[in-house]
Amino acid sequence: MGFANDAGSASRGKGMPVLRYMPTNVPCEASIMEDIEAGVDGALDDIIVALTKQLTAEEKSPKPKEPEKPARIIFKGSPEEVNRFFYQRGWTDGLPIILPTEEAVAEMLTGTDLPPEHLLGKLQSRNGKATMEKIAVNAVMAGALPTYLPVLIAGTINLLESEPGFMGYTTFGFSTGSWAPFWIINGPIRNQINVNNSSGAFSPGNIANAAIGRAMGLIIKNIGGVRKGVEDMGVMGNPMKYSMVIAENEEESPWEPLHVEHGYKKEDSTISLSFPQTYLQHWPYSADAKGVLNAIVDNTPRGMRYTYIITPTHAKNLAREGYSKEDVKKYVAENKLVDVSHIMAQAGMRSPSSLSPPGVPSGPMPKPGDKIPMIRDYKYIRVIVGGGPGAFIAHVVGGGATPGKKEIQKIELPKNWDKLVARYRNVVPTYAKY
Amino acid sequence: MVNKTGAVYEVLSPWAEADPIPSRGINARVTDLAGKKIGLYRNGKRAAEPTLKVVEDRLKKRFPTTEFTWFANFRANEAIVEQDAKGEFEDWLKGVDAVIAAYGD
């Protein structure tokens, strides 16, 4: 019933709660005609009825829905009881939360000059109102510090306005593809709030990397109303949905940082959004430019948008051999070739098309052995510098903005920013010596 | 986790307020499919086209005088019908008596 629930949610979201829809027994993504025929035959009578049965009064004019106005103070109890209450309503990611008390939310709101009722917009799929207070409540639950609130506000604006967000018709939040929001933070705020860009940046253990991604996930869930198995139809799911946050290591990069590539000043702080499916890592063939680049080429999986995270050492070696970020992107895009006739045969395609698999161009039918670039344009590639000492290279591949469409948002800071940073800057782990 | 202190806390709701989306009814139904023109709307998912082809085949057998016309969309539905091909889509709708849409996810 997953897709029936999804169809119901989508039709209600479009103001058509009485849309007639029905699930069939055609298997998902079916390509076996016997199965398709059997599924259609089983549903045909219902399809005819849906087309010809006259409308009920409710279908002609559905009753208006009452506004949803949940109580501001929703529960009173012990930490265990609060956690159980929230979990049972589907408001958590399954892990325990910090209690969003009045005091904790007020402290979180010191991270913005905007009033609690300030509305950024309405977040799909339920058009929930993204107010400062609701963002702050979810931020507290995730364990965020008040200095992260400007990042979360900018992240929410990115969800509201960017193409890979929920208003860009790209549906990454609602797909079967298990796309996970991936946030890259640039600019001075990275160091002020201690976002890890070095050893183990994607591993647990840094509160900023963990709590920013977690808070954004809760915002999607509790403000957007995206429910697993209803709107979020991810087939396999994705552990990156817990949190996927990194800063670019701008200090050790020989190249311009990501936000400067997008036209921002180096002293601006920004947050970028994409929706990858896949995270993979590999060694280079050697430490020189060709060894790094050819390993990237050979390990790049098929996707729509590609982010390569290259260590400072590799980046410096590439730069020493004359490669800019753009040169790296162009090298990969020009050298990642696929046998188009093989792909088309595997996919059962009889003619070239702009359809899946990506990269198959329109035009004459290719001959066996003809190779074409898998990546349609180097602008679908991003390169950032990050990661710690060592040779591994990371790929974050999946969905994202069409090049040129919005994917990055400037982070605005409150007037008391320096004081706020001073208050929380030393919240860092200090390991025991042994 | 045991709360030995017995402390209780009032907590704020993370669930956002939402204004109701204005509801509208669906279009009047046809009384019979015979002699009508049925629009078949498919998205880009693998099973959408073959599923609707079977629907077309079966309905043609039951209602030989029924005509069919297709609208194919290979991107997110809203991007096409509300933006890029809005005019084309609306013209197509004007020419049909009913629509069957299938998404073959």
mmCIF file of C-alpha atoms in Angstrom, chain B residues 13-93:
data_model
loop_
_atom_site.group_PDB
_atom_site.id
_atom_site.type_symbol
_atom_site.label_atom_id
_atom_site.label_comp_id
_atom_site.label_asym_id
_atom_site.label_seq_id
_atom_site.Cartn_x
_atom_site.Cartn_y
_atom_site.Cartn_z
ATOM 1 C CA SER B 13 6.050 20.582 20.118
ATOM 2 C CA PRO B 14 8.359 20.141 17.125
ATOM 3 C CA TRP B 15 5.373 19.540 14.818
ATOM 4 C CA ALA B 16 4.705 22.632 12.721
ATOM 5 C CA GLU B 17 1.419 24.378 12.289
ATOM 6 C CA ALA B 18 -0.037 24.035 8.810
ATOM 7 C CA ASP B 19 -2.750 26.009 7.104
ATOM 8 C CA PRO B 20 -5.266 23.854 5.302
ATOM 9 C CA ILE B 21 -4.750 23.630 1.577
ATOM 10 C CA PRO B 22 -7.931 24.827 -0.198
ATOM 11 C CA SER B 23 -9.713 21.725 -1.419
ATOM 12 C CA ARG B 24 -11.351 21.300 -4.787
ATOM 13 C CA GLY B 25 -13.510 18.570 -6.170
ATOM 14 C CA ILE B 26 -12.773 16.339 -9.086
ATOM 15 C CA ASN B 27 -14.256 16.685 -12.555
ATOM 16 C CA ALA B 28 -17.597 15.144 -13.453
ATOM 17 C CA ARG B 29 -17.345 11.575 -14.704
ATOM 18 C CA VAL B 30 -18.429 10.291 -18.081
ATOM 19 C CA THR B 31 -21.430 7.976 -18.013
ATOM 20 C CA ASP B 32 -19.935 5.490 -20.448
ATOM 21 C CA LEU B 33 -16.532 5.034 -22.114
ATOM 22 C CA ALA B 34 -17.997 4.102 -25.502
ATOM 23 C CA GLY B 35 -17.244 6.747 -28.109
ATOM 24 C CA LYS B 36 -15.175 8.830 -25.708
ATOM 25 C CA LYS B 37 -11.592 10.009 -25.993
ATOM 26 C CA ILE B 38 -9.452 8.839 -23.082
ATOM 27 C CA GLY B 39 -6.184 10.558 -22.236
ATOM 28 C CA LEU B 40 -3.353 8.308 -21.048
ATOM 29 C CA TYR B 41 -0.774 10.210 -18.964
ATOM 30 C CA ARG B 42 2.497 8.426 -18.293
ATOM 31 C CA ASN B 43 5.562 9.440 -16.357
ATOM 32 C CA GLY B 44 9.121 8.326 -17.052
ATOM 33 C CA LYS B 45 9.150 5.283 -14.810
ATOM 34 C CA ARG B 46 9.818 1.956 -16.442
ATOM 35 C CA ALA B 47 6.402 0.369 -15.908
ATOM 36 C CA ALA B 48 4.253 3.389 -16.774
ATOM 37 C CA GLU B 49 4.214 2.987 -20.540
ATOM 38 C CA PRO B 50 3.672 -0.785 -20.730
ATOM 39 C CA THR B 51 1.030 -0.604 -18.007
ATOM 40 C CA LEU B 52 -0.951 2.043 -19.840
ATOM 41 C CA LYS B 53 -0.504 0.192 -23.134
ATOM 42 C CA VAL B 54 -2.164 -2.832 -21.575
ATOM 43 C CA VAL B 55 -4.903 -0.592 -20.162
ATOM 44 C CA GLU B 56 -5.415 0.847 -23.647
ATOM 45 C CA ASP B 57 -5.497 -2.606 -25.217
ATOM 46 C CA ARG B 58 -8.005 -3.962 -22.705
ATOM 47 C CA LEU B 59 -10.298 -0.944 -22.907
ATOM 48 C CA LYS B 60 -10.229 -1.029 -26.728
ATOM 49 C CA LYS B 61 -11.434 -4.605 -26.584
ATOM 50 C CA ARG B 62 -14.317 -3.718 -24.284
ATOM 51 C CA PHE B 63 -15.125 -0.383 -25.898
ATOM 52 C CA PRO B 64 -14.146 -0.575 -29.597
ATOM 53 C CA THR B 65 -15.330 2.968 -30.318
ATOM 54 C CA THR B 66 -13.200 4.549 -27.599
ATOM 55 C CA GLU B 67 -10.241 6.651 -28.767
ATOM 56 C CA PHE B 68 -7.009 7.186 -26.908
ATOM 57 C CA THR B 69 -4.391 9.918 -26.825
ATOM 58 C CA TRP B 70 -1.142 9.929 -24.884
ATOM 59 C CA PHE B 71 0.775 12.566 -22.940
ATOM 60 C CA ALA B 72 4.267 11.480 -21.956
ATOM 61 C CA ASN B 73 6.320 13.187 -19.308
ATOM 62 C CA PHE B 74 9.815 12.096 -18.367
ATOM 63 C CA ARG B 75 10.509 14.580 -15.570
ATOM 64 C CA ALA B 76 8.863 15.547 -12.272
ATOM 65 C CA ASN B 77 5.157 15.953 -13.055
ATOM 66 C CA GLU B 78 4.812 19.478 -11.701
ATOM 67 C CA ALA B 79 7.811 20.759 -13.650
ATOM 68 C CA ILE B 80 6.067 19.738 -16.855
ATOM 69 C CA VAL B 81 2.361 20.355 -16.276
ATOM 70 C CA GLU B 82 2.741 23.533 -14.232
ATOM 71 C CA GLN B 83 5.772 25.043 -15.950
ATOM 72 C CA ASP B 84 7.639 23.818 -19.003
ATOM 73 C CA ALA B 85 4.757 22.303 -20.984
ATOM 74 C CA LYS B 86 1.799 23.928 -19.238
ATOM 75 C CA GLY B 87 0.162 25.178 -22.439
ATOM 76 C CA GLU B 88 0.690 21.935 -24.316
ATOM 77 C CA PHE B 89 -0.664 19.932 -21.385
ATOM 78 C CA GLU B 90 -3.735 22.118 -20.983
ATOM 79 C CA ASP B 91 -4.459 21.896 -24.725
ATOM 80 C CA TRP B 92 -4.199 18.119 -24.483
ATOM 81 C CA LEU B 93 -6.631 18.086 -21.555
#
